[in-house]
Amino acid sequence: MNRTRTPTSRPAKPRLLRRTWLATSMILWLAYCSQAQSGPPRHEFRGGWIATVDNIDWPSRKGLPVDSQKAEFVRLLDLYRSLGMNAVVMQVRPSADAFYPSRYEPWSEWLTGTQGRPPSPYYDPLAFMVEESHKRGIEFHAWLNPYRAVFNTKTSSVAPTNVSRVHPEWFLDYGGKRYFAPGHPEAQAFVTKVVSDIVERYDVDAIHFDDYFYPYRVTGKEFPDTSTYRRFHRGLPIDAWRRSNVDSIILSLNRAIKSVRPGCRFGISPFGVWRNRDRDERGSDTRAGQTNYDDLYADILLWLREGWIDYVAPQLYWEFGHPNAPYEVLLDWWSKNCHGKPCYIGLGYYKAGGKGIWSDRTLLPRQLSAIRSTHNIEGAIYFSGKTFLKNPLGWNASLRNSYYRLPSLVPAAAGASPSHTPVPILTNVRVQEANRVAFTANAPKGFDGRIRKVAVYANENPSAGFEGARLVAVSPYSQSVPFTIDCPDDAGSVRFHVTYVDADNRESRADGDGAATIRFEKSAQGRWEIR
């Protein structure tokens, strides 16, 4: 995330929510109000960024005891799940360092206090975080910064094994930070190895890069890559050469990720303005001081058009009617320029409760409503985790009780092949007291595929079939998952459809034919019965 738009002070320790989640049991209230009839969508990305750089979100301070590190992360996950969210975007490599044991880079100073020092008692934070996320049915996107190597050249802890010390010829200092030289082929190859290593060793659902490619311009200072340009320019003008360098690493990373695990996605969260219209008729009607194409040398549209990335999450951290970058203008622009790839909107939750429009309680709900009413936009990601803990303006309640009251599944990758996952087997079907019904979803005997979730849909009009059903419950997968659900008092019958969701977000169905179904009907005496 762009640190010029990100709070940097350490927050006071919030009172953390405490809640225990059972992976094999759910009790859900199905409220069939008029608003729910029209939404939410079955498939919608609901993610939250968790930043580790400078201890923005996690852990709350350097050198926090291991048990406290784990507890803080679990509490964030439980909060996200209680709000109806289905993904975390976790920063695991903020500055040529690692929140996991790496062959290439030292342990992060923001984990242990000194770069290169492992946690004690020893554990693998990335393995822990992936496991805890998946246990809750939450996707894990591993967020890396591609080029930043030293966060602060004066104050950062830099281990002797840091690659910037081992290969200083690959690096450039600019604006008080140290960066990989984007035009150096060996630097590109090193970053690609780091990413491949993560995908090979960890069951992450995606690799995620933020908006830092070439750094944001520092007034009065030019990025010092003249000598690198002279050596590797390949006959290109310097601006085209810089863009080609970023294009090269994106293509290289795409190939590396897909060669290891084709189902692992590759997403980019760019600065919200690709290019202003006064520079390019394809650009947005904005007046941004810096843009992806002209200043960060990131040609996002090329990567989308060529299929080098699997999703895009532009950071639209502005309000409706902003004088230089109106939210509504950019939302519409990105919906028309995502080239068939999923587009999730980055929302500036961290601004909530601020001055002016950001003190308006209706702003986030209106932004979410605009997302849902805009074609080609499939969800949102919020920056950042600590804001949810503070709950400014009570916006958490809007998510929990309204917009995210019913669950959604993460959209499958564009062009994903049909799932070959078997249909779950329903057993222990019964009617409990009042309007409560229960059943258990079981995996076929001998099945050991990569199932992540079990999804339950409900339809008050059984003759309408699966397409008219609403997603009402999602549980993490296990061989046997019991569900207990309340049927609506004013309904005469309800048909439930149960599907499996695999690691690529594909369901065990084809137009509903692959779903296990069961019907409950209310008798003349008002009791629910199995039909």
Short mmCIF file of C-alpha atoms in Angstrom, two decimals:
data_model
loop_
_atom_site.label_atom_id
_atom_site.label_comp_id
_atom_site.label_asym_id
_atom_site.label_seq_id
_atom_site.Cartn_x
_atom_site.Cartn_y
_atom_site.Cartn_z
CA MET A 1 0.00 0.00 0.00
CA ASN A 2 1.12 3.55 -0.65
CA ARG A 3 2.59 4.70 2.64
CA THR A 4 1.76 8.31 1.80
CA ARG A 5 -1.86 7.29 2.22
CA THR A 6 -1.34 4.93 5.13
CA PRO A 7 -1.26 5.78 8.86
CA THR A 8 2.20 5.20 10.30
CA SER A 9 1.76 5.66 14.03
CA ARG A 10 1.39 2.58 16.19
CA PRO A 11 -2.18 2.30 17.51
CA ALA A 12 -3.05 1.83 21.14
CA LYS A 13 -3.73 -1.82 21.91
CA PRO A 14 -7.40 -2.38 21.08
CA ARG A 15 -9.73 -4.56 23.02
CA LEU A 16 -9.69 -7.69 20.89
CA LEU A 17 -12.81 -9.69 20.16
CA ARG A 18 -12.99 -13.14 21.66
CA ARG A 19 -14.90 -15.85 19.95
CA THR A 20 -14.59 -19.59 19.51
CA TRP A 21 -15.41 -21.07 16.13
CA LEU A 22 -16.27 -24.73 15.63
CA ALA A 23 -15.16 -26.02 12.25
CA THR A 24 -17.69 -28.86 12.21
CA SER A 25 -20.88 -27.20 13.46
CA MET A 26 -22.90 -24.16 12.42
CA ILE A 27 -26.13 -22.60 13.64
CA LEU A 28 -27.34 -19.97 11.22
CA TRP A 29 -30.36 -17.74 11.29
CA LEU A 30 -31.85 -17.35 7.81
CA ALA A 31 -33.51 -13.96 7.68
CA TYR A 32 -35.65 -13.64 4.58
CA CYS A 33 -36.20 -9.90 4.46
CA SER A 34 -36.80 -7.92 1.27
CA GLN A 35 -33.22 -6.64 1.17
CA ALA A 36 -31.81 -10.19 1.34
CA GLN A 37 -33.98 -11.29 -1.56
CA SER A 38 -31.84 -9.26 -3.94
CA GLY A 39 -28.41 -9.99 -2.47
CA PRO A 40 -25.72 -10.54 -1.56
CA PRO A 41 -24.16 -12.28 -4.55
CA ARG A 42 -23.23 -15.95 -4.22
CA HIS A 43 -19.68 -15.23 -5.33
CA GLU A 44 -17.97 -12.14 -3.98
CA PHE A 45 -14.43 -11.45 -2.80
CA ARG A 46 -14.42 -10.03 0.74
CA GLY A 47 -10.83 -9.53 1.77
CA GLY A 48 -8.73 -7.63 4.24
CA TRP A 49 -5.10 -6.54 3.95
CA ILE A 50 -2.95 -7.31 6.99
CA ALA A 51 0.24 -5.23 6.85
CA THR A 52 3.40 -6.26 8.68
CA VAL A 53 5.70 -3.46 7.48
CA ASP A 54 6.45 -1.13 10.38
CA ASN A 55 4.07 -3.29 12.48
CA ILE A 56 1.05 -1.54 10.98
CA ASP A 57 -1.33 -4.45 11.70
CA TRP A 58 0.54 -7.54 12.87
CA PRO A 59 2.32 -8.26 15.08
CA SER A 60 1.46 -5.22 17.19
CA ARG A 61 5.13 -4.65 18.00
CA LYS A 62 8.58 -6.04 17.23
CA GLY A 63 9.64 -8.97 19.36
CA LEU A 64 6.15 -9.76 20.63
CA PRO A 65 6.20 -13.20 22.36
CA VAL A 66 5.30 -16.07 20.04
CA ASP A 67 2.12 -17.00 21.92
CA SER A 68 0.95 -13.40 21.69
CA GLN A 69 1.80 -13.26 17.96
CA LYS A 70 -0.36 -16.33 17.35
CA ALA A 71 -3.20 -15.04 19.52
CA GLU A 72 -3.26 -11.67 17.75
CA PHE A 73 -3.45 -13.29 14.33
CA VAL A 74 -6.19 -15.73 15.36
CA ARG A 75 -8.24 -12.88 16.83
CA LEU A 76 -7.99 -10.98 13.55
CA LEU A 77 -9.12 -14.05 11.63
CA ASP A 78 -12.04 -14.63 13.98
CA LEU A 79 -13.06 -11.00 13.66
CA TYR A 80 -12.92 -11.20 9.86
CA ARG A 81 -14.97 -14.36 9.85
CA SER A 82 -17.56 -12.88 12.23
CA LEU A 83 -17.96 -10.01 9.74
CA GLY A 84 -18.62 -12.39 6.83
CA MET A 85 -15.27 -11.98 5.10
CA ASN A 86 -13.70 -14.83 3.12
CA ALA A 87 -10.06 -13.86 2.42
CA VAL A 88 -6.98 -12.31 4.00
CA VAL A 89 -4.17 -10.67 2.06
CA MET A 90 -1.21 -11.13 4.37
CA GLN A 91 2.10 -9.32 3.95
CA VAL A 92 4.82 -11.97 4.29
CA ARG A 93 7.77 -10.20 2.57
CA PRO A 94 7.71 -6.45 3.17
CA SER A 95 11.41 -5.60 2.51
CA ALA A 96 13.62 -8.40 1.20
CA ASP A 97 12.88 -10.20 4.46
CA ALA A 98 10.59 -13.07 5.43
CA PHE A 99 7.85 -14.05 7.85
CA TYR A 100 8.81 -17.67 7.21
CA PRO A 101 12.04 -19.67 7.10
CA SER A 102 13.62 -18.75 3.77
CA ARG A 103 16.71 -19.97 1.91
CA TYR A 104 17.00 -16.56 0.29
CA GLU A 105 16.08 -13.88 2.79
CA PRO A 106 16.47 -13.26 6.55
CA TRP A 107 13.73 -13.26 9.16
CA SER A 108 11.92 -9.90 9.32
CA GLU A 109 12.85 -7.35 11.97
CA TRP A 110 9.13 -6.60 12.38
CA LEU A 111 8.65 -10.14 13.69
CA THR A 112 11.53 -10.57 16.12
CA GLY A 113 13.05 -7.10 16.48
CA THR A 114 16.31 -7.89 14.65
CA GLN A 115 16.49 -8.89 11.03
CA GLY A 116 17.80 -12.45 10.71
CA ARG A 117 16.79 -13.54 14.22
CA PRO A 118 14.32 -16.48 14.18
CA PRO A 119 11.29 -16.56 16.50
CA SER A 120 11.83 -18.20 19.88
CA PRO A 121 10.36 -20.62 20.63
CA TYR A 122 10.72 -21.48 16.99
CA TYR A 123 7.73 -21.75 14.66
CA ASP A 124 6.89 -21.07 11.03
CA PRO A 125 4.50 -18.07 11.00
CA LEU A 126 3.49 -18.54 7.37
CA ALA A 127 2.59 -22.21 7.81
CA PHE A 128 0.67 -21.29 10.96
CA MET A 129 -1.24 -18.46 9.26
CA VAL A 130 -2.17 -20.53 6.19
CA GLU A 131 -3.43 -23.39 8.36
CA GLU A 132 -5.45 -21.15 10.67
CA SER A 133 -7.00 -19.31 7.71
CA HIS A 134 -8.03 -22.47 5.91
CA LYS A 135 -9.45 -23.96 9.12
CA ARG A 136 -11.91 -21.07 9.09
CA GLY A 137 -12.73 -21.30 5.39
CA ILE A 138 -10.73 -18.12 4.69
CA GLU A 139 -8.47 -17.83 1.65
CA PHE A 140 -4.85 -16.86 2.19
CA HIS A 141 -3.19 -14.54 -0.33
CA ALA A 142 0.55 -14.09 0.32
CA TRP A 143 1.36 -10.40 -0.16
CA LEU A 144 4.90 -9.47 -1.21
CA ASN A 145 6.62 -6.25 -2.10
CA PRO A 146 8.65 -6.86 -5.27
CA TYR A 147 11.40 -4.23 -5.14
CA ARG A 148 11.77 -2.72 -1.66
CA ALA A 149 14.88 -4.10 0.07
CA VAL A 150 15.54 -1.76 3.01
CA PHE A 151 12.64 0.18 4.49
CA ASN A 152 14.81 2.92 6.01
CA THR A 153 18.49 3.15 5.11
CA LYS A 154 19.26 4.98 8.38
CA THR A 155 17.29 3.03 10.97
CA SER A 156 16.32 -0.41 9.59
CA SER A 157 17.90 -3.58 10.91
CA VAL A 158 19.74 -5.17 7.97
CA ALA A 159 21.20 -8.65 8.45
CA PRO A 160 24.59 -9.62 6.98
CA THR A 161 22.73 -12.19 4.86
CA ASN A 162 20.37 -9.62 3.39
CA VAL A 163 20.73 -9.77 -0.39
CA SER A 164 21.42 -6.02 -0.52
CA ARG A 165 24.65 -6.70 1.40
CA VAL A 166 25.56 -9.83 -0.56
CA HIS A 167 24.90 -8.24 -3.99
CA PRO A 168 25.07 -4.45 -3.53
CA GLU A 169 25.43 -4.04 -7.31
CA TRP A 170 21.74 -5.01 -7.67
CA PHE A 171 20.43 -2.13 -5.56
CA LEU A 172 19.70 1.60 -5.67
CA ASP A 173 18.99 4.08 -2.88
CA TYR A 174 16.16 6.56 -3.32
CA GLY A 175 14.11 8.62 -0.90
CA GLY A 176 15.71 7.07 2.18
CA LYS A 177 14.97 3.50 1.06
CA ARG A 178 16.90 0.83 -0.84
CA TYR A 179 15.37 -0.88 -3.87
CA PHE A 180 16.21 -3.73 -6.18
CA ALA A 181 17.21 -2.20 -9.51
CA PRO A 182 14.19 -3.21 -11.63
CA GLY A 183 16.30 -3.27 -14.78
CA HIS A 184 18.94 -5.69 -13.44
CA PRO A 185 18.26 -9.21 -14.81
CA GLU A 186 19.84 -10.93 -11.81
CA ALA A 187 17.67 -8.93 -9.41
CA GLN A 188 14.58 -10.01 -11.35
CA ALA A 189 15.68 -13.63 -11.25
CA PHE A 190 16.22 -13.42 -7.49
CA VAL A 191 12.72 -12.08 -6.81
CA THR A 192 11.26 -14.81 -9.02
CA LYS A 193 13.09 -17.47 -6.99
CA VAL A 194 11.68 -16.04 -3.77
CA VAL A 195 8.12 -16.26 -5.10
CA SER A 196 8.60 -19.77 -6.52
CA ASP A 197 9.90 -20.90 -3.14
CA ILE A 198 6.71 -19.76 -1.40
CA VAL A 199 4.41 -21.43 -3.92
CA GLU A 200 6.39 -24.67 -3.75
CA ARG A 201 6.39 -24.90 0.05
CA TYR A 202 3.11 -23.36 1.17
CA ASP A 203 -0.54 -23.94 0.25
CA VAL A 204 -1.23 -20.27 -0.44
CA ASP A 205 -4.24 -19.47 -2.58
CA ALA A 206 -2.55 -16.57 -4.37
CA ILE A 207 0.54 -14.43 -4.67
CA HIS A 208 -0.32 -10.75 -4.28
CA PHE A 209 1.74 -7.64 -5.13
CA ASP A 210 0.83 -4.11 -4.08
CA ASP A 211 1.36 -0.78 -5.85
CA TYR A 212 5.11 -0.38 -5.31
CA PHE A 213 6.88 -1.06 -8.59
CA TYR A 214 9.20 1.79 -9.48
CA PRO A 215 8.91 3.97 -6.36
CA TYR A 216 6.63 6.96 -6.11
CA ARG A 217 8.54 10.03 -7.25
CA VAL A 218 10.32 12.16 -4.66
CA THR A 219 10.07 15.84 -5.56
CA GLY A 220 13.28 17.11 -7.08
CA LYS A 221 14.97 13.72 -7.23
CA GLU A 222 15.25 11.37 -10.19
CA PHE A 223 15.39 7.62 -9.65
CA PRO A 224 19.14 6.82 -9.90
CA ASP A 225 19.10 4.05 -12.48
CA THR A 226 21.18 5.77 -15.18
CA SER A 227 24.09 3.33 -14.96
CA THR A 228 21.74 0.33 -15.04
CA TYR A 229 20.01 1.83 -18.07
CA ARG A 230 23.30 2.31 -19.92
CA ARG A 231 24.20 -1.29 -19.30
CA PHE A 232 20.87 -2.98 -20.10
CA HIS A 233 18.85 -0.49 -22.19
CA ARG A 234 18.40 -2.79 -25.24
CA GLY A 235 17.97 0.29 -27.46
CA LEU A 236 14.79 1.49 -25.69
CA PRO A 237 14.06 5.03 -24.49
CA ILE A 238 14.34 5.15 -20.71
CA ASP A 239 10.59 5.31 -19.94
CA ALA A 240 9.83 2.38 -22.26
CA TRP A 241 12.79 0.49 -20.81
CA ARG A 242 11.50 1.00 -17.26
CA ARG A 243 8.06 -0.28 -18.23
CA SER A 244 9.59 -3.26 -20.00
CA ASN A 245 11.50 -4.12 -16.83
CA VAL A 246 8.29 -4.31 -14.81
CA ASP A 247 6.55 -6.20 -17.63
CA SER A 248 9.40 -8.71 -17.62
CA ILE A 249 9.16 -9.54 -13.94
CA ILE A 250 5.36 -9.84 -14.05
CA LEU A 251 5.59 -12.29 -16.96
CA SER A 252 8.41 -14.19 -15.24
CA LEU A 253 6.43 -14.45 -12.01
CA ASN A 254 3.32 -15.62 -13.84
CA ARG A 255 5.25 -18.42 -15.52
CA ALA A 256 7.01 -19.40 -12.31
CA ILE A 257 3.79 -19.55 -10.26
CA LYS A 258 1.86 -21.52 -12.87
CA SER A 259 4.72 -23.97 -13.46
CA VAL A 260 4.69 -24.88 -9.77
CA ARG A 261 0.94 -24.84 -9.10
CA PRO A 262 -1.41 -23.80 -11.92
CA GLY A 263 -4.30 -23.16 -9.53
CA CYS A 264 -2.38 -20.58 -7.48
CA ARG A 265 -3.54 -17.14 -8.58
CA PHE A 266 -1.42 -14.04 -9.16
CA GLY A 267 -3.02 -10.72 -8.26
CA ILE A 268 -1.93 -7.09 -8.39
CA SER A 269 -3.26 -4.20 -6.29
CA PRO A 270 -2.22 -1.11 -8.24
CA PHE A 271 -2.54 2.55 -7.41
CA GLY A 272 -6.08 3.54 -8.39
CA VAL A 273 -5.23 5.59 -11.51
CA TRP A 274 -3.71 3.80 -14.49
CA ARG A 275 -3.33 7.00 -16.52
CA ASN A 276 -5.08 10.38 -16.74
CA ARG A 277 -7.15 11.03 -19.83
CA ASP A 278 -5.21 14.18 -20.68
CA ARG A 279 -2.19 11.92 -21.31
CA ASP A 280 -4.03 9.05 -22.97
CA GLU A 281 -7.58 8.83 -24.33
CA ARG A 282 -7.82 5.34 -22.78
CA GLY A 283 -7.19 6.81 -19.33
CA SER A 284 -9.67 7.88 -16.68
CA ASP A 285 -11.20 11.34 -16.30
CA THR A 286 -8.91 12.13 -13.38
CA ARG A 287 -6.10 14.49 -12.46
CA ALA A 288 -3.84 12.28 -10.36
CA GLY A 289 -0.41 13.74 -9.64
CA GLN A 290 1.25 10.34 -10.23
CA THR A 291 -0.03 7.34 -12.15
CA ASN A 292 0.83 3.70 -12.66
CA TYR A 293 1.87 4.03 -16.28
CA ASP A 294 3.78 7.32 -16.24
CA ASP A 295 5.41 7.27 -12.80
CA LEU A 296 5.42 3.72 -11.41
CA TYR A 297 6.03 2.24 -14.89
CA ALA A 298 3.35 -0.39 -14.30
CA ASP A 299 1.24 -1.07 -17.40
CA ILE A 300 -1.58 -2.90 -15.61
CA LEU A 301 -3.79 -3.00 -18.71
CA LEU A 302 -1.12 -4.88 -20.65
CA TRP A 303 -0.87 -7.52 -17.92
CA LEU A 304 -4.63 -7.94 -17.82
CA ARG A 305 -4.97 -8.08 -21.59
CA GLU A 306 -2.20 -10.65 -21.96
CA GLY A 307 -3.45 -12.78 -19.05
CA TRP A 308 -0.25 -12.39 -17.00
CA ILE A 309 -2.24 -11.75 -13.82
CA ASP A 310 -5.39 -13.45 -12.53
CA TYR A 311 -7.07 -10.54 -10.76
CA VAL A 312 -6.68 -6.82 -10.18
CA ALA A 313 -7.53 -4.88 -7.00
CA PRO A 314 -7.12 -1.14 -7.67
CA GLN A 315 -6.76 1.00 -4.55
CA LEU A 316 -9.65 3.46 -4.74
CA TYR A 317 -8.99 5.19 -1.42
CA TRP A 318 -11.01 8.28 -2.36
CA GLU A 319 -14.57 9.43 -1.85
CA PHE A 320 -17.39 10.16 -4.26
CA GLY A 321 -16.77 13.49 -5.98
CA HIS A 322 -13.08 13.75 -5.07
CA PRO A 323 -11.71 16.70 -7.10
CA ASN A 324 -8.83 14.75 -8.65
CA ALA A 325 -9.80 11.08 -8.38
CA PRO A 326 -13.56 10.60 -7.93
CA TYR A 327 -14.45 7.17 -6.59
CA GLU A 328 -17.42 6.76 -8.93
CA VAL A 329 -15.38 7.68 -12.03
CA LEU A 330 -12.61 5.20 -11.24
CA LEU A 331 -15.02 2.43 -10.26
CA ASP A 332 -16.67 2.73 -13.67
CA TRP A 333 -13.31 2.97 -15.46
CA TRP A 334 -11.89 -0.19 -13.90
CA SER A 335 -15.10 -2.10 -14.59
CA LYS A 336 -14.57 -1.36 -18.29
CA ASN A 337 -10.84 -2.10 -18.35
CA CYS A 338 -10.34 -5.37 -16.44
CA HIS A 339 -10.25 -7.44 -19.65
CA GLY A 340 -12.38 -10.26 -18.30
CA LYS A 341 -10.33 -10.76 -15.13
CA PRO A 342 -11.87 -10.51 -11.65
CA CYS A 343 -11.69 -6.97 -10.29
CA TYR A 344 -11.87 -6.30 -6.56
CA ILE A 345 -11.92 -2.72 -5.29
CA GLY A 346 -9.47 -1.65 -2.60
CA LEU A 347 -11.30 0.51 -0.03
CA GLY A 348 -9.61 2.97 2.34
CA TYR A 349 -11.23 1.79 5.58
CA TYR A 350 -8.32 3.33 7.48
CA LYS A 351 -9.70 6.80 6.65
CA ALA A 352 -13.00 6.14 8.45
CA GLY A 353 -13.78 8.60 11.20
CA GLY A 354 -11.53 11.23 9.70
CA LYS A 355 -12.37 14.75 8.66
CA GLY A 356 -14.97 15.80 6.14
CA ILE A 357 -16.70 13.11 4.13
CA TRP A 358 -14.86 10.37 6.03
CA SER A 359 -16.90 11.21 9.12
CA ASP A 360 -20.07 10.29 7.18
CA ARG A 361 -21.45 6.95 8.40
CA THR A 362 -23.08 6.29 5.04
CA LEU A 363 -19.90 6.49 2.95
CA LEU A 364 -18.71 2.88 3.16
CA PRO A 365 -22.22 1.44 2.67
CA ARG A 366 -22.64 3.63 -0.40
CA GLN A 367 -19.27 2.52 -1.77
CA LEU A 368 -20.23 -1.13 -1.26
CA SER A 369 -23.59 -0.60 -2.90
CA ALA A 370 -21.85 0.99 -5.88
CA ILE A 371 -19.49 -2.01 -6.13
CA ARG A 372 -22.41 -4.44 -6.20
CA SER A 373 -24.28 -2.45 -8.82
CA THR A 374 -21.28 -2.10 -11.17
CA HIS A 375 -20.75 -4.68 -13.90
CA ASN A 376 -17.51 -6.72 -13.77
CA ILE A 377 -16.70 -5.74 -10.16
CA GLU A 378 -16.64 -8.86 -7.97
CA GLY A 379 -15.78 -7.70 -4.47
CA ALA A 380 -13.67 -5.54 -2.20
CA ILE A 381 -10.48 -5.57 -0.10
CA TYR A 382 -10.14 -3.29 2.94
CA PHE A 383 -7.05 -1.54 4.25
CA SER A 384 -6.27 -2.42 6.93
CA GLY A 385 -6.61 -4.94 9.77
CA LYS A 386 -6.21 -2.67 12.77
CA THR A 387 -9.09 -0.50 11.53
CA PHE A 388 -11.50 -3.40 11.98
CA LEU A 389 -10.32 -3.73 15.57
CA LYS A 390 -11.03 -0.03 16.18
CA ASN A 391 -14.41 -0.22 14.36
CA PRO A 392 -14.70 3.47 13.42
CA LEU A 393 -18.23 4.79 12.92
CA GLY A 394 -19.56 1.33 13.75
CA TRP A 395 -19.01 0.22 10.16
CA ASN A 396 -18.28 -3.35 11.27
CA ALA A 397 -21.96 -3.66 12.14
CA SER A 398 -22.94 -2.65 8.60
CA LEU A 399 -20.88 -5.54 7.27
CA ARG A 400 -21.96 -8.10 9.87
CA ASN A 401 -25.68 -7.29 9.95
CA SER A 402 -26.37 -6.16 6.42
CA TYR A 403 -23.93 -6.37 3.52
CA TYR A 404 -22.10 -9.52 4.63
CA ARG A 405 -24.87 -11.05 6.75
CA LEU A 406 -25.09 -14.03 4.43
CA PRO A 407 -21.91 -15.72 3.17
CA SER A 408 -20.35 -15.60 -0.27
CA LEU A 409 -17.77 -17.75 -2.01
CA VAL A 410 -14.63 -16.32 -3.59
CA PRO A 411 -15.16 -16.18 -7.37
CA ALA A 412 -13.45 -18.93 -9.34
CA ALA A 413 -10.60 -17.89 -11.60
CA ALA A 414 -11.64 -16.62 -15.01
CA GLY A 415 -11.88 -19.53 -17.44
CA ALA A 416 -11.53 -22.18 -14.73
CA SER A 417 -12.30 -25.69 -15.95
CA PRO A 418 -15.32 -27.53 -14.49
CA SER A 419 -14.86 -29.23 -11.15
CA HIS A 420 -14.60 -33.01 -10.91
CA THR A 421 -15.32 -32.95 -7.20
CA PRO A 422 -17.90 -35.55 -6.11
CA VAL A 423 -21.25 -34.60 -4.64
CA PRO A 424 -21.45 -34.73 -0.82
CA ILE A 425 -23.60 -37.44 0.75
CA LEU A 426 -26.25 -36.20 3.20
CA THR A 427 -26.98 -38.24 6.31
CA ASN A 428 -28.54 -37.74 9.75
CA VAL A 429 -31.32 -35.70 8.18
CA ARG A 430 -33.78 -34.73 10.89
CA VAL A 431 -36.14 -32.10 12.23
CA GLN A 432 -35.28 -30.69 15.62
CA GLU A 433 -37.47 -28.55 17.86
CA ALA A 434 -39.57 -25.73 16.41
CA ASN A 435 -38.28 -24.73 12.95
CA ARG A 436 -34.79 -26.12 13.27
CA VAL A 437 -33.55 -28.79 10.85
CA ALA A 438 -30.26 -30.65 10.73
CA PHE A 439 -28.19 -32.81 8.39
CA THR A 440 -24.58 -33.89 7.89
CA ALA A 441 -22.53 -33.55 4.68
CA ASN A 442 -20.18 -36.51 4.21
CA ALA A 443 -17.40 -37.14 1.73
CA PRO A 444 -17.71 -40.29 -0.41
CA LYS A 445 -15.72 -43.20 0.96
CA GLY A 446 -12.07 -43.09 -0.07
CA PHE A 447 -12.22 -39.52 -1.36
CA ASP A 448 -9.11 -37.45 -0.53
CA GLY A 449 -9.32 -34.53 -2.96
CA ARG A 450 -8.42 -30.89 -2.26
CA ILE A 451 -11.78 -29.70 -0.92
CA ARG A 452 -11.75 -26.44 1.01
CA LYS A 453 -15.37 -25.71 1.87
CA VAL A 454 -18.90 -27.07 2.09
CA ALA A 455 -21.62 -24.69 0.85
CA VAL A 456 -25.35 -24.82 1.63
CA TYR A 457 -28.00 -23.05 -0.45
CA ALA A 458 -31.68 -22.62 0.42
CA ASN A 459 -34.72 -22.02 -1.73
CA GLU A 460 -38.25 -21.37 -0.47
CA ASN A 461 -39.59 -22.21 -3.92
CA PRO A 462 -38.38 -25.79 -4.46
CA SER A 463 -39.72 -25.92 -8.02
CA ALA A 464 -37.34 -23.11 -9.01
CA GLY A 465 -34.31 -25.40 -8.60
CA PHE A 466 -30.76 -24.47 -7.76
CA GLU A 467 -30.59 -21.24 -9.74
CA GLY A 468 -33.15 -19.58 -7.49
CA ALA A 469 -31.39 -20.65 -4.30
CA ARG A 470 -29.56 -18.36 -1.87
CA LEU A 471 -26.19 -19.20 -0.32
CA VAL A 472 -26.86 -19.43 3.44
CA ALA A 473 -23.93 -21.31 4.98
CA VAL A 474 -20.28 -22.04 4.27
CA SER A 475 -18.19 -24.32 6.47
CA PRO A 476 -14.55 -25.38 6.30
CA TYR A 477 -14.29 -28.89 4.84
CA SER A 478 -13.88 -32.07 6.82
CA GLN A 479 -14.90 -35.65 6.07
CA SER A 480 -18.13 -35.10 8.00
CA VAL A 481 -19.67 -31.64 8.54
CA PRO A 482 -22.93 -31.25 10.52
CA PHE A 483 -25.25 -28.31 9.86
CA THR A 484 -28.08 -27.03 12.03
CA ILE A 485 -30.24 -24.39 10.37
CA ASP A 486 -33.40 -22.49 11.28
CA CYS A 487 -36.06 -22.43 8.57
CA PRO A 488 -38.07 -19.20 8.17
CA ASP A 489 -41.36 -19.13 10.06
CA ASP A 490 -43.30 -17.73 7.13
CA ALA A 491 -42.16 -20.34 4.59
CA GLY A 492 -44.10 -23.46 3.63
CA SER A 493 -41.17 -25.42 2.31
CA VAL A 494 -37.42 -25.14 1.87
CA ARG A 495 -35.08 -27.12 -0.37
CA PHE A 496 -31.41 -27.17 0.60
CA HIS A 497 -28.64 -27.75 -1.95
CA VAL A 498 -25.21 -28.78 -0.66
CA THR A 499 -22.00 -28.52 -2.70
CA TYR A 500 -18.28 -28.97 -2.22
CA VAL A 501 -15.87 -26.13 -3.14
CA ASP A 502 -12.33 -27.07 -4.16
CA ALA A 503 -9.08 -25.16 -3.72
CA ASP A 504 -9.69 -23.38 -7.05
CA ASN A 505 -13.15 -22.19 -5.89
CA ARG A 506 -14.94 -24.54 -8.26
CA GLU A 507 -18.13 -26.18 -7.00
CA SER A 508 -19.27 -29.78 -7.31
CA ARG A 509 -22.13 -28.88 -9.57
CA ALA A 510 -23.12 -28.04 -13.09
CA ASP A 511 -26.22 -25.84 -13.09
CA GLY A 512 -27.24 -27.48 -9.84
CA ASP A 513 -27.07 -31.07 -11.07
CA GLY A 514 -23.98 -31.69 -8.95
CA ALA A 515 -25.54 -30.59 -5.68
CA ALA A 516 -26.92 -32.91 -3.03
CA THR A 517 -30.48 -31.80 -2.20
CA ILE A 518 -32.99 -32.30 0.58
CA ARG A 519 -36.44 -30.80 1.10
CA PHE A 520 -38.28 -29.86 4.26
CA GLU A 521 -41.99 -28.96 4.21
CA LYS A 522 -44.29 -27.52 6.86
CA SER A 523 -47.32 -29.65 7.72
CA ALA A 524 -50.86 -28.41 8.31
CA GLN A 525 -50.08 -28.49 12.02
CA GLY A 526 -47.10 -26.16 11.46
CA ARG A 527 -44.39 -28.78 12.00
CA TRP A 528 -41.48 -29.20 9.62
CA GLU A 529 -41.20 -32.61 7.98
CA ILE A 530 -38.73 -34.28 5.61
CA ARG A 531 -40.00 -34.68 2.05
#
